[in-house]
Amino acid sequence: MNHGENEITLYELRKQHPQLTEKAIVDYVNGLEVLDDHLRFRNQINNSFLTRIWDSITARTAQRQQVIDINFTTALKTVSVWLQDIQLSQADSDIAIAHIAKKLRETRAGLMGLQQRHQELAEKVEAIDQSLEIFQIQVDNRFTELESRIQQVDARTLASTHLEQVFDKWQAGRLNTYPLLARLYLVIDELHWGDFGTYCRSRWKSSEVDNFIEQLVNKACSQMRQDLKGDISEITLSKEWLSPIIALPKELREVLGYLTDWASPQTTPVTWTIRNTALAESSVLTPNKIFPGVFSGQHAINHLMYEHKRRMQISYDY
């Protein structure tokens, strides 16, 4: 696959799964490590899939290497490139905007510490800090606008519209390239990152959110029943749910692996199993305490919704 074909594929993946863009922004933002006067990219920025997605977002091929030495000129260049990329990213979700705002404050504080220790860099630091300050104002304004929109009456309408749009996509068969368990996860994940998730986070534990969650579950049950062409409570062997994930093309398994990288076997075992199956990191098809030996459509909905609620409870986490 040549570079041009790869870019088209990534564009199509981001169009199909808009949460890929928002998650990549959060990961890239959090990849800048600010410790006193030491600024560097964490190892996660070298994740090959994240790098390809990020280059697709910013429309340029960046050759980023982890800053492993305390070279202050390099640190300034690191922040400069990071800022330019973030400005190109155009985050939309509340999660991504909140992470950017927080990291901008941390970065500016780190730069001030660097300036105090190395006066010869004062002019360069000041120039970058001015750029950071301007962008921070823009991000703060965007977050204020987002909060204002949430407080308006149409916030619930936006969430409802998003819910309908995502399930329309499922019903139209646009996710049929994925097996059913992955399909269900991707629907819930896309809702988490969009207007539906924004509304639920802003009104968590309210009756409105409870009603929305119930509506989501009902829609999932209805669509699952159609896709299974039968009873969603019918028990089948777990390998029948997991084996099709292993058979997916590499790029689709990478999408699943990337979008589930927040999961842990202790708190979100079904999501974690989807990730490990997609990445073939362990013998997940063997029945174990993490994933049961038998499974059903109803089990899939119940487990993934429970794990989604755990994820949603932590404000601005992903």
Backbone as numpy.savetxt, mean C-alpha at the origin, in Angstrom:
# Nx Ny Nz CAx CAy CAz Cx Cy Cz
11.71 -9.51 -21.88 10.87 -8.32 -21.88 11.74 -7.08 -21.88
11.56 -6.19 -22.88 12.40 -5.01 -22.92 11.86 -3.93 -22.02
12.61 -2.84 -21.90 12.25 -1.80 -20.93 10.90 -1.18 -21.26
10.64 -0.91 -22.56 9.38 -0.29 -22.94 8.20 -1.16 -22.58
8.30 -2.47 -22.85 7.23 -3.39 -22.51 7.02 -3.44 -21.00
8.10 -3.38 -20.25 8.01 -3.41 -18.80 7.25 -2.21 -18.27
7.52 -1.02 -18.84 6.84 0.19 -18.40 5.34 0.09 -18.67
4.96 -0.46 -19.86 3.54 -0.60 -20.18 2.88 -1.55 -19.19
3.55 -2.64 -18.88 3.01 -3.60 -17.93 2.81 -2.97 -16.56
3.79 -2.22 -16.10 3.67 -1.56 -14.80 2.55 -0.54 -14.81
2.40 0.19 -15.90 1.31 1.15 -16.00 -0.03 0.44 -15.91
-0.16 -0.68 -16.60 -1.41 -1.44 -16.57 -1.69 -1.98 -15.17
-0.65 -2.45 -14.50 -0.82 -2.95 -13.13 -1.28 -1.84 -12.20
-0.68 -0.67 -12.33 -1.07 0.46 -11.47 -2.47 0.95 -11.77
-2.88 0.87 -13.03 -4.24 1.25 -13.41 -5.24 0.25 -12.85
-4.89 -1.03 -12.90 -5.76 -2.08 -12.38 -5.83 -2.06 -10.86
-4.69 -1.73 -10.22 -4.60 -1.73 -8.76 -4.07 -0.37 -8.29
-4.92 0.64 -8.18 -4.45 2.00 -7.82 -3.74 2.06 -6.48
-4.01 1.08 -5.60 -3.34 1.09 -4.30 -1.84 0.83 -4.42
-1.40 0.27 -5.55 0.04 0.07 -5.76 0.78 1.40 -5.70
0.22 2.42 -6.33 0.85 3.74 -6.34 0.92 4.33 -4.95
-0.20 4.29 -4.22 -0.25 4.88 -2.89 0.70 4.16 -1.93
0.74 2.83 -2.01 1.62 2.06 -1.12 3.09 2.32 -1.45
3.40 2.42 -2.75 4.79 2.69 -3.15 5.23 4.05 -2.64
4.34 5.03 -2.66 4.67 6.36 -2.13 5.02 6.26 -0.65
4.19 5.55 0.12 4.43 5.40 1.55 5.77 4.70 1.80
6.03 3.62 1.07 7.28 2.88 1.26 8.49 3.74 0.90
8.37 4.49 -0.18 9.50 5.33 -0.59 9.72 6.46 0.41
8.64 7.08 0.86 8.74 8.15 1.86 9.42 7.62 3.12
8.97 6.47 3.59 9.53 5.91 4.82 10.92 5.34 4.62
11.34 5.22 3.36 12.68 4.70 3.11 13.79 5.66 3.43
13.46 6.95 3.58 14.48 7.92 3.97 14.64 7.88 5.48
15.81 7.49 5.94 16.08 7.35 7.36 16.78 8.59 7.88
16.22 9.19 8.91 16.78 10.41 9.48 17.23 10.12 10.91
18.54 10.05 11.10 19.12 9.82 12.42 20.20 10.87 12.66
19.87 11.86 13.48 20.78 12.98 13.72 21.20 13.58 12.37
22.51 13.54 12.05 22.95 14.11 10.77 23.23 13.02 9.74
22.67 11.85 9.97 22.86 10.73 9.06 21.55 10.50 8.32
21.53 10.77 7.03 20.35 10.57 6.22 20.67 9.54 5.14
19.86 8.52 5.03 20.14 7.48 4.05 18.85 6.75 3.70
18.90 5.99 2.60 17.79 5.14 2.22 17.94 3.79 2.91
16.82 3.28 3.41 16.83 1.95 3.99 16.91 0.90 2.90
17.16 -0.34 3.32 17.29 -1.45 2.37 16.04 -1.65 1.53
14.85 -1.32 2.10 13.62 -1.61 1.38 13.53 -0.86 0.05
14.27 0.27 -0.08 14.25 1.00 -1.34 14.90 0.17 -2.45
15.73 -0.79 -2.06 16.36 -1.65 -3.06 15.49 -2.84 -3.44
14.27 -2.92 -2.87 13.32 -3.94 -3.28 13.04 -3.78 -4.77
13.29 -4.81 -5.56 13.25 -4.67 -7.02 11.86 -4.28 -7.52
10.81 -4.88 -6.94 9.46 -4.57 -7.40 9.09 -3.13 -7.05
9.39 -2.70 -5.81 9.13 -1.32 -5.42 9.88 -0.35 -6.32
11.14 -0.66 -6.63 11.94 0.22 -7.49 11.31 0.36 -8.86
10.84 -0.75 -9.44 10.23 -0.69 -10.77 8.92 0.09 -10.74
8.12 -0.12 -9.70 6.87 0.63 -9.56 7.18 2.12 -9.41
8.18 2.42 -8.58 8.51 3.83 -8.32 9.01 4.52 -9.58
9.84 3.84 -10.34 10.32 4.43 -11.59 9.16 4.66 -12.56
8.16 3.79 -12.50 6.97 3.97 -13.34 6.18 5.19 -12.89
6.09 5.41 -11.58 5.35 6.56 -11.04 6.02 7.87 -11.43
7.34 7.93 -11.27 8.07 9.18 -11.49 8.50 9.37 -12.93
8.28 8.33 -13.76 8.61 8.38 -15.19 10.10 8.62 -15.44
10.91 8.08 -14.57 12.35 8.16 -14.81 13.03 6.98 -14.13
14.13 6.56 -14.68 14.87 5.45 -14.11 15.92 6.00 -13.17
15.73 5.78 -11.88 16.68 6.29 -10.88 17.61 5.16 -10.44
18.86 5.45 -10.35 19.83 4.48 -9.85 20.17 4.85 -8.42
19.29 4.36 -7.52 19.46 4.71 -6.12 20.23 3.60 -5.40
21.23 3.98 -4.68 21.99 3.01 -3.89 21.92 3.45 -2.43
21.89 2.48 -1.56 21.82 2.79 -0.13 23.05 3.59 0.29
22.82 4.65 1.04 23.93 5.46 1.55 24.45 4.78 2.82
25.59 4.14 2.71 26.08 3.35 3.84 27.20 4.05 4.59
27.69 5.17 4.03 28.73 5.90 4.75 28.19 7.26 5.14
28.77 7.86 6.16 28.32 9.17 6.62 29.06 10.22 5.81
28.59 10.39 4.59 29.14 11.40 3.69 28.07 12.47 3.55
28.33 13.63 4.09 27.27 14.62 4.23 26.85 15.23 2.90
27.78 15.37 1.96 27.40 15.85 0.64 26.46 14.85 -0.02
26.80 13.56 0.11 25.94 12.51 -0.43 24.58 12.53 0.25
24.55 12.78 1.55 23.30 12.84 2.28 22.41 13.95 1.73
23.01 15.09 1.40 22.23 16.19 0.84 21.67 15.81 -0.53
22.47 15.13 -1.34 22.00 14.68 -2.65 20.86 13.68 -2.48
21.01 12.82 -1.47 19.97 11.84 -1.19 18.63 12.53 -0.91
18.65 13.52 -0.03 17.43 14.25 0.31 16.88 14.98 -0.90
17.77 15.56 -1.70 17.35 16.31 -2.88 16.62 15.41 -3.87
17.19 14.23 -4.16 16.56 13.28 -5.08 15.23 12.79 -4.50
15.26 12.47 -3.21 14.05 12.00 -2.51 12.93 13.02 -2.64
13.24 14.30 -2.40 12.24 15.36 -2.47 11.69 15.49 -3.89
12.58 15.48 -4.89 12.13 15.59 -6.28 11.18 14.45 -6.63
11.50 13.25 -6.19 10.66 12.10 -6.49 9.30 12.19 -5.82
9.30 12.59 -4.54 8.04 12.70 -3.81 7.14 13.75 -4.45
7.73 14.85 -4.91 6.94 15.89 -5.56 6.31 15.40 -6.85
6.93 14.43 -7.50 6.38 13.87 -8.73 5.28 12.85 -8.48
5.20 12.35 -7.25 4.37 11.17 -6.98 2.88 11.47 -6.91
2.47 12.67 -6.47 1.06 13.04 -6.42 0.22 12.06 -5.60
0.50 11.95 -4.31 -0.26 11.06 -3.44 -1.70 11.53 -3.31
-2.62 10.57 -3.20 -4.04 10.90 -3.06 -4.64 10.42 -1.74
-4.15 9.31 -1.21 -4.79 8.73 -0.04 -4.38 9.44 1.24
-5.24 9.35 2.25 -4.93 9.96 3.55 -3.70 9.32 4.16
-3.51 8.02 3.92 -2.35 7.32 4.49 -1.06 7.90 3.93
-0.99 8.01 2.61 0.23 8.49 1.97 0.52 9.94 2.34
-0.49 10.80 2.31 -0.29 12.21 2.63 0.18 12.39 4.06
-0.39 11.62 4.98 0.02 11.71 6.39 1.47 11.28 6.57
1.88 10.21 5.88 3.27 9.75 5.97 4.24 10.78 5.40
3.86 11.40 4.28 4.72 12.43 3.69 4.89 13.59 4.65
3.79 14.06 5.23 3.85 15.21 6.15 4.76 14.91 7.34
4.60 13.72 7.90 5.42 13.35 9.05 6.90 13.27 8.68
7.20 12.64 7.54 8.59 12.47 7.14 9.24 13.80 6.77
8.46 14.73 6.20 9.01 16.05 5.88 9.46 16.76 7.14
8.66 16.67 8.20 9.05 17.30 9.48 10.32 16.67 10.02
10.40 15.34 9.97 11.59 14.64 10.46 12.82 15.02 9.64
12.65 15.11 8.34 13.78 15.40 7.45 14.30 16.82 7.67
13.39 17.76 7.84 13.82 19.14 8.08 14.58 19.24 9.40
14.10 18.51 10.41 14.80 18.52 11.70 16.20 17.90 11.56
16.28 16.82 10.76 17.57 16.18 10.54 18.53 17.09 9.80
18.02 17.83 8.84 18.88 18.76 8.09 19.41 19.88 8.98
18.58 20.33 9.89 19.04 21.39 10.80 20.16 20.88 11.70
20.04 19.62 12.11 21.12 19.04 12.91 22.39 18.92 12.11
22.26 18.57 10.84 23.42 18.47 9.96 24.07 19.85 9.77
23.25 20.86 9.61 23.78 22.21 9.40 24.56 22.70 10.62
24.06 22.39 11.79 24.73 22.84 13.01 26.09 22.17 13.17
26.21 20.92 12.72 27.47 20.19 12.89 28.47 20.50 11.78
27.98 20.96 10.64 28.86 21.14 9.48 28.54 22.48 8.82
29.12 23.53 9.35 28.81 24.88 8.90 29.16 25.11 7.43
30.13 24.35 6.91 30.53 24.55 5.52 29.41 24.15 4.54
28.44 23.40 5.05 27.32 22.99 4.20 26.08 23.84 4.42
26.23 24.91 5.20 25.06 25.69 5.60 24.26 26.20 4.42
24.94 26.68 3.38 24.24 27.25 2.23 23.43 26.18 1.48
24.06 25.02 1.28 23.36 23.93 0.59 22.18 23.42 1.41
22.39 23.29 2.72 21.32 22.83 3.60 20.16 23.80 3.56
20.45 25.09 3.61 19.41 26.10 3.61 18.59 26.05 2.33
19.25 25.83 1.20 18.55 25.76 -0.08 17.58 24.58 -0.12
18.07 23.42 0.34 17.22 22.24 0.36 16.09 22.42 1.36
16.39 23.01 2.51 15.36 23.20 3.53 14.26 24.12 3.02
14.62 25.13 2.23 13.59 26.01 1.67 12.66 25.22 0.74
13.25 24.33 -0.05 12.42 23.49 -0.92 11.52 22.57 -0.10
12.09 22.00 0.96 11.30 21.14 1.84 10.16 21.92 2.50
10.46 23.13 2.93 9.45 23.96 3.59 8.28 24.26 2.65
8.61 24.63 1.41 7.57 24.95 0.43 6.69 23.72 0.18
7.35 22.56 0.02 6.59 21.35 -0.25 5.78 20.93 0.98
6.34 21.14 2.18 5.61 20.81 3.39 4.33 21.63 3.50
4.39 22.88 3.14 3.20 23.74 3.15 2.16 23.19 2.19
2.63 22.76 0.99 1.71 22.21 0.00 1.05 20.92 0.52
1.85 20.07 1.15 1.32 18.80 1.69 0.35 19.08 2.82
0.71 19.99 3.72 -0.20 20.34 4.82 -1.53 20.87 4.29
-1.45 21.67 3.23 -2.68 22.20 2.62 -3.53 21.08 2.03
-2.86 20.12 1.38 -3.58 18.99 0.81 -4.25 18.15 1.89
-3.55 17.99 3.02 -4.13 17.21 4.11 -5.32 17.95 4.72
-5.20 19.28 4.83 -6.31 20.09 5.34 -7.52 19.98 4.41
-7.26 20.04 3.12 -8.34 19.89 2.13 -8.99 18.51 2.24
-8.16 17.48 2.44 -8.68 16.13 2.57 -9.55 16.01 3.82
-9.08 16.55 4.94 -9.87 16.51 6.17 -11.18 17.27 6.01
-11.12 18.42 5.32 -12.32 19.21 5.08 -13.33 18.43 4.25
-12.82 17.72 3.24 -13.69 16.92 2.39 -14.35 15.80 3.19
-13.57 15.19 4.09 -14.10 14.11 4.93 -15.23 14.62 5.81
-15.09 15.86 6.32 -16.08 16.42 7.23 -17.35 16.85 6.50
-17.28 16.98 5.20 -18.46 17.39 4.45 -19.42 16.22 4.29
-20.64 16.55 3.92 -21.69 15.54 3.78 -21.36 14.52 2.71
-20.64 14.94 1.66 -20.40 14.03 0.54 -19.32 12.99 0.82
-18.70 13.02 2.00 -17.67 12.02 2.31 -18.25 10.61 2.30
-19.44 10.48 2.84 -20.09 9.17 2.86 -20.44 8.73 1.43
-20.84 9.70 0.60 -21.16 9.39 -0.79 -19.92 8.92 -1.54
-18.79 9.58 -1.30 -17.54 9.17 -1.93 -17.17 7.74 -1.54
-17.34 7.42 -0.26 -17.03 6.07 0.22 -17.97 5.05 -0.42
-19.25 5.38 -0.49 -20.23 4.48 -1.09 -19.95 4.27 -2.57
-19.61 5.35 -3.26 -19.28 5.26 -4.69 -18.05 4.39 -4.90
-17.05 4.56 -4.04 -15.84 3.75 -4.15 -16.15 2.27 -3.95
-16.98 1.97 -2.96 -17.37 0.59 -2.70 -18.04 -0.02 -3.93
-18.96 0.73 -4.54 -19.65 0.24 -5.72 -18.70 0.05 -6.89
-17.79 0.99 -7.08 -16.85 0.91 -8.21 -15.95 -0.32 -8.11
-15.46 -0.59 -6.91 -14.55 -1.73 -6.74 -15.28 -3.05 -6.97
-16.51 -3.15 -6.45 -17.26 -4.39 -6.67 -17.77 -4.51 -8.10
-18.02 -3.39 -8.75 -18.36 -3.43 -10.18 -17.20 -4.03 -10.98
-15.98 -3.64 -10.60 -14.80 -4.18 -11.28 -14.72 -5.70 -11.08
-14.96 -6.15 -9.87 -14.96 -7.58 -9.61 -16.05 -8.28 -10.41
-17.27 -7.72 -10.37 -18.39 -8.33 -11.07 -18.18 -8.37 -12.58
-17.50 -7.36 -13.11 -17.25 -7.29 -14.55 -16.16 -8.27 -15.01
-15.52 -8.94 -14.06 -14.51 -9.93 -14.42 -13.12 -9.37 -14.63
-12.90 -8.12 -14.22 -11.59 -7.50 -14.46 -10.52 -8.02 -13.51
-10.91 -8.80 -12.51 -9.93 -9.40 -11.60 -9.82 -10.91 -11.81
-10.41 -11.40 -12.88 -10.46 -12.85 -13.10 -9.11 -13.48 -13.41
-8.10 -12.65 -13.67 -6.76 -13.21 -13.86 -6.19 -13.73 -12.54
-6.80 -13.34 -11.44 -6.38 -13.82 -10.12 -7.35 -14.89 -9.62
-6.86 -15.87 -8.87 -7.76 -16.85 -8.26 -8.61 -16.19 -7.18
-9.63 -16.89 -6.74 -10.69 -16.28 -5.93 -10.20 -15.69 -4.61
-9.33 -16.39 -3.90 -8.84 -15.88 -2.62 -8.06 -14.59 -2.81
-7.22 -14.56 -3.83 -6.45 -13.35 -4.14 -7.38 -12.23 -4.59
-8.39 -12.58 -5.38 -9.37 -11.60 -5.86 -10.03 -10.89 -4.68
-10.46 -11.68 -3.69 -11.11 -11.12 -2.52 -10.16 -10.20 -1.76
-8.92 -10.63 -1.59 -7.96 -9.79 -0.88 -7.74 -8.46 -1.61
-7.57 -8.51 -2.93 -7.28 -7.30 -3.70 -8.43 -6.30 -3.62
-9.65 -6.79 -3.58 -10.82 -5.91 -3.44 -10.79 -5.21 -2.09
-10.57 -5.96 -1.03 -10.52 -5.37 0.31 -9.36 -4.40 0.43
-8.22 -4.74 -0.15 -7.04 -3.89 -0.07 -7.25 -2.58 -0.83
-7.86 -2.65 -2.00 -8.12 -1.42 -2.76 -9.07 -0.50 -2.00
-10.06 -1.07 -1.35 -10.98 -0.26 -0.53 -10.24 0.39 0.63
-9.30 -0.33 1.21 -8.52 0.19 2.34 -7.78 1.47 1.97
-7.26 1.54 0.73 -6.41 2.66 0.33 -7.19 3.84 -0.25
-8.45 3.66 -0.58 -9.20 4.71 -1.26 -10.19 5.44 -0.37
-11.20 6.05 -1.00 -12.20 6.86 -0.28 -12.94 6.05 0.77
-13.18 4.77 0.48 -13.85 3.92 1.47 -13.03 3.82 2.75
-11.74 3.53 2.60 -10.87 3.42 3.77 -10.70 4.74 4.50
-10.58 5.82 3.74 -10.45 7.15 4.36 -11.65 7.45 5.24
-12.85 7.18 4.74 -14.07 7.43 5.50 -14.12 6.56 6.76
-13.80 5.27 6.59 -13.85 4.35 7.74 -12.84 4.74 8.81
-11.64 5.15 8.41 -10.64 5.56 9.41 -11.08 6.82 10.15
-11.76 7.71 9.44 -12.15 8.98 10.07 -13.33 8.81 11.03
-14.07 7.72 10.89 -15.25 7.50 11.74 -15.25 6.10 12.34
-14.08 5.59 12.63 -13.95 4.22 13.14 -14.80 4.02 14.39
-15.46 2.86 14.47 -16.32 2.45 15.58 -17.67 3.18 15.59
-17.98 3.90 14.53 -19.30 4.54 14.43 -20.28 3.59 13.77
-21.58 3.85 13.93 -22.59 2.99 13.30 -22.52 3.08 11.78
-22.12 4.26 11.27 -22.00 4.41 9.81 -20.96 3.45 9.25
-19.82 3.36 9.93 -18.76 2.46 9.47 -19.20 1.01 9.61
-19.87 0.68 10.72 -20.37 -0.68 10.90 -21.30 -1.08 9.75
-22.14 -0.14 9.32 -23.06 -0.41 8.21 -22.30 -0.62 6.91
-21.25 0.18 6.71 -20.45 0.03 5.50 -19.73 -1.32 5.48
-19.18 -1.71 6.62 -18.48 -2.99 6.70 -19.46 -4.14 6.43
-20.66 -4.03 6.98 -21.68 -5.06 6.74 -22.05 -5.12 5.26
-22.15 -3.95 4.63 -22.45 -3.90 3.20 -21.33 -4.54 2.39
-20.09 -4.27 2.79 -18.94 -4.88 2.12 -19.00 -6.40 2.21
-19.29 -6.91 3.40 -19.37 -8.36 3.61 -20.49 -8.96 2.77
-21.64 -8.29 2.74 -22.76 -8.82 1.96 -22.43 -8.87 0.47
-21.77 -7.83 -0.03 -21.38 -7.80 -1.43 -20.35 -8.89 -1.73
-19.42 -9.09 -0.80 -18.41 -10.13 -0.99 -19.06 -11.51 -1.01
-20.02 -11.74 -0.13 -20.72 -13.03 -0.11 -21.46 -13.27 -1.42
-22.13 -12.24 -1.90 -22.90 -12.36 -3.14 -21.99 -12.65 -4.33
-20.88 -11.91 -4.42 -19.97 -12.11 -5.55 -19.23 -13.43 -5.45
-18.87 -13.81 -4.23 -18.20 -15.09 -4.00 -19.11 -16.24 -4.43
-20.40 -16.10 -4.10 -21.37 -17.14 -4.47 -21.45 -17.28 -5.99
-21.43 -16.14 -6.69 -21.48 -16.18 -8.15 -20.22 -16.83 -8.73
-19.07 -16.47 -8.18 -17.81 -16.99 -8.70 -17.64 -18.48 -8.42
-18.11 -18.91 -7.26 -18.02 -20.32 -6.91 -19.10 -21.16 -7.59
-20.16 -20.46 -8.04 -21.32 -21.13 -8.64 -21.89 -22.18 -7.69
-21.98 -21.78 -6.42 -22.51 -22.71 -5.44 -22.51 -22.12 -4.04
-22.52 -22.99 -3.07 -22.61 -22.62 -1.66 -21.26 -22.13 -1.15
-21.22 -20.92 -0.60 -19.95 -20.39 -0.13 -19.50 -21.04 1.18
-20.38 -21.80 1.80 -20.01 -22.48 3.05 -19.46 -23.89 2.79
-19.42 -24.29 1.53 -18.92 -25.63 1.21 -17.41 -25.72 1.49
-17.04 -26.74 2.22 -15.65 -26.92 2.63 -14.85 -27.65 1.54
-13.67 -27.14 1.23 -12.76 -27.82 0.31 -11.35 -27.78 0.90
-10.46 -28.57 0.36 -9.09 -28.58 0.84 -8.43 -27.23 0.59
-7.61 -26.81 1.53 -6.95 -25.50 1.44 -6.10 -25.37 0.18
-5.47 -26.48 -0.25 -4.61 -26.40 -1.41 -5.38 -25.98 -2.66
-6.69 -26.22 -2.69 -7.50 -25.80 -3.83 -7.65 -24.28 -3.87
-7.50 -23.64 -2.73 -7.54 -22.17 -2.66 -6.17 -21.56 -2.92
-5.13 -22.27 -2.52 -3.78 -21.71 -2.58 -3.00 -22.08 -3.84
-3.20 -23.28 -4.36 -2.43 -23.72 -5.53 -2.55 -22.77 -6.72
-3.75 -22.23 -7.02 -3.86 -21.31 -8.17 -3.01 -20.04 -8.02
-2.72 -19.65 -6.79 -1.87 -18.48 -6.58 -0.45 -18.78 -7.03
0.03 -19.98 -6.72 1.37 -20.39 -7.14 1.49 -20.41 -8.66
0.38 -20.71 -9.33 0.39 -20.84 -10.79 0.30 -19.50 -11.51
0.15 -18.39 -10.79 0.04 -17.08 -11.42 1.34 -16.68 -12.11
1.27 -15.83 -13.14 2.51 -15.27 -13.73 3.31 -14.51 -12.67
4.59 -14.43 -12.89 5.48 -13.83 -11.90 5.07 -12.42 -11.51
4.71 -11.57 -12.50 4.40 -10.17 -12.18 3.16 -10.06 -11.29
2.19 -10.96 -11.46 0.99 -10.92 -10.62 1.29 -11.45 -9.22
2.18 -12.43 -9.12 2.59 -12.89 -7.80 3.37 -11.80 -7.06
4.16 -11.01 -7.82 4.88 -9.89 -7.21 3.91 -8.83 -6.68
2.85 -8.57 -7.44 1.83 -7.62 -6.97 1.25 -8.09 -5.64
0.85 -9.35 -5.59 0.27 -9.90 -4.36 1.27 -9.86 -3.21
2.50 -10.27 -3.49 3.53 -10.27 -2.45 3.78 -8.87 -1.90
3.80 -7.89 -2.79 4.05 -6.51 -2.38 2.89 -5.94 -1.57
1.67 -6.17 -2.01 0.51 -5.59 -1.34 0.16 -6.29 -0.02
0.77 -7.43 0.24 0.52 -8.14 1.49 1.72 -8.12 2.43
2.73 -7.29 2.14 3.97 -7.37 2.93 3.84 -6.82 4.34
2.67 -6.31 4.68 2.42 -5.80 6.04 1.98 -6.92 6.99
1.64 -8.09 6.46 1.01 -9.15 7.26 2.02 -9.91 8.11
1.50 -10.51 9.18 2.33 -11.36 10.05 1.56 -12.63 10.35
2.27 -13.75 10.59 1.57 -15.02 10.85 0.78 -15.01 12.15
1.18 -14.17 13.10 0.51 -14.15 14.40 -0.83 -13.41 14.35
-0.88 -12.27 13.69 -2.08 -11.42 13.75 -2.93 -11.47 12.48
-2.33 -11.76 11.34 -3.07 -11.78 10.08 -2.65 -13.00 9.26
-2.96 -14.20 9.75 -2.42 -15.43 9.15 -2.88 -15.71 7.73
-4.12 -15.36 7.37 -4.59 -15.66 6.01 -3.89 -14.74 5.01
-3.80 -13.45 5.32 -3.07 -12.52 4.45 -1.61 -12.94 4.34
-1.03 -13.32 5.46 0.38 -13.76 5.47 0.56 -14.99 4.59
-0.41 -15.91 4.63 -0.31 -17.13 3.82 -0.43 -16.79 2.34
-1.30 -15.84 1.99 -1.40 -15.39 0.60 -0.05 -14.87 0.12
0.59 -14.06 0.97 1.90 -13.51 0.61 2.93 -14.61 0.42
3.02 -15.50 1.38 4.03 -16.56 1.29 3.79 -17.49 0.12
2.52 -17.72 -0.19 2.20 -18.56 -1.34 2.62 -17.86 -2.63
2.32 -16.56 -2.72 2.68 -15.80 -3.93 4.18 -15.76 -4.14
4.93 -15.66 -3.04 6.39 -15.56 -3.14 7.08 -16.90 -2.98
6.27 -17.95 -2.73 6.81 -19.32 -2.57 7.93 -19.34 -1.55
7.69 -18.67 -0.40 8.74 -18.56 0.62 8.74 -19.73 1.60
7.68 -20.51 1.62 7.65 -21.65 2.53 6.64 -22.67 2.00
6.62 -23.82 2.62 5.70 -24.88 2.19 4.31 -24.61 2.75
3.64 -23.60 2.20 2.37 -23.17 2.75 1.22 -24.10 2.40
1.40 -25.01 1.45 0.32 -25.91 1.08 0.16 -27.06 2.07
1.11 -27.21 2.99 1.01 -28.22 4.02 0.14 -27.69 5.16
-0.93 -28.41 5.55 -1.79 -27.92 6.64 -0.97 -27.62 7.89
-1.29 -26.51 8.53 -0.56 -26.11 9.73 -1.46 -25.26 10.60
-0.94 -24.80 11.72 -1.73 -24.02 12.66 -2.05 -22.63 12.12
-1.26 -22.16 11.16 -1.47 -20.81 10.62 -2.62 -20.79 9.63
-2.67 -21.76 8.75 -3.73 -21.84 7.76 -4.37 -23.23 7.85
-5.70 -23.31 7.99 -6.36 -24.61 8.20 -6.24 -25.53 7.00
-6.45 -26.80 7.24 -6.35 -27.79 6.18 -7.53 -27.76 5.23
-8.67 -27.28 5.72 -9.86 -27.13 4.88 -10.34 -25.69 4.99
-11.03 -25.24 3.95 -11.38 -23.82 3.85 -12.65 -23.69 3.01
-13.32 -22.54 3.14 -14.53 -22.28 2.35 -14.56 -20.81 1.98
-15.48 -20.45 1.08 -15.65 -19.05 0.71 -16.04 -18.20 1.90
-16.90 -18.75 2.75 -17.31 -18.01 3.94 -16.14 -17.80 4.89
-15.30 -18.84 5.03 -14.10 -18.70 5.86 -13.20 -17.59 5.32
-13.03 -17.55 4.00 -12.17 -16.54 3.39 -12.67 -15.13 3.71
-13.96 -14.91 3.55 -14.54 -13.60 3.84 -14.39 -13.25 5.31
-14.74 -14.19 6.18 -14.69 -13.92 7.62 -13.26 -13.60 8.08
-12.31 -14.42 7.63 -10.91 -14.23 8.06 -10.33 -12.93 7.51
-10.50 -12.68 6.23 -9.90 -11.48 5.64 -10.57 -10.20 6.15
-11.86 -10.25 6.43 -12.52 -9.06 7.01 -12.05 -8.82 8.44
-11.86 -9.89 9.19 -11.34 -9.74 10.55 -9.95 -9.12 10.52
-9.11 -9.61 9.62 -7.75 -9.07 9.50 -7.76 -7.64 8.99
-8.70 -7.33 8.12 -8.85 -5.96 7.62 -9.22 -5.01 8.76
-10.10 -5.44 9.63 -10.50 -4.60 10.76 -9.32 -4.34 11.70
-8.51 -5.35 11.92 -7.31 -5.15 12.74 -6.39 -4.11 12.11
-6.26 -4.19 10.81 -5.42 -3.25 10.08 -6.00 -1.83 10.14
-7.31 -1.73 10.01 -7.98 -0.43 9.98 -7.94 0.27 11.34
-7.86 -0.48 12.41 -7.92 0.08 13.75 -6.72 0.98 14.05
-5.61 0.72 13.40 -4.42 1.51 13.62 -4.43 2.67 12.62
-4.69 3.85 13.11 -4.85 5.00 12.23 -3.59 5.25 11.41
-3.75 5.40 10.11 -2.69 5.70 9.15 -1.62 4.62 9.08
-1.98 3.41 9.51 -1.07 2.30 9.32 -1.50 1.58 8.04
-0.63 0.70 7.53 -1.06 -0.01 6.32 -0.56 -1.41 6.34
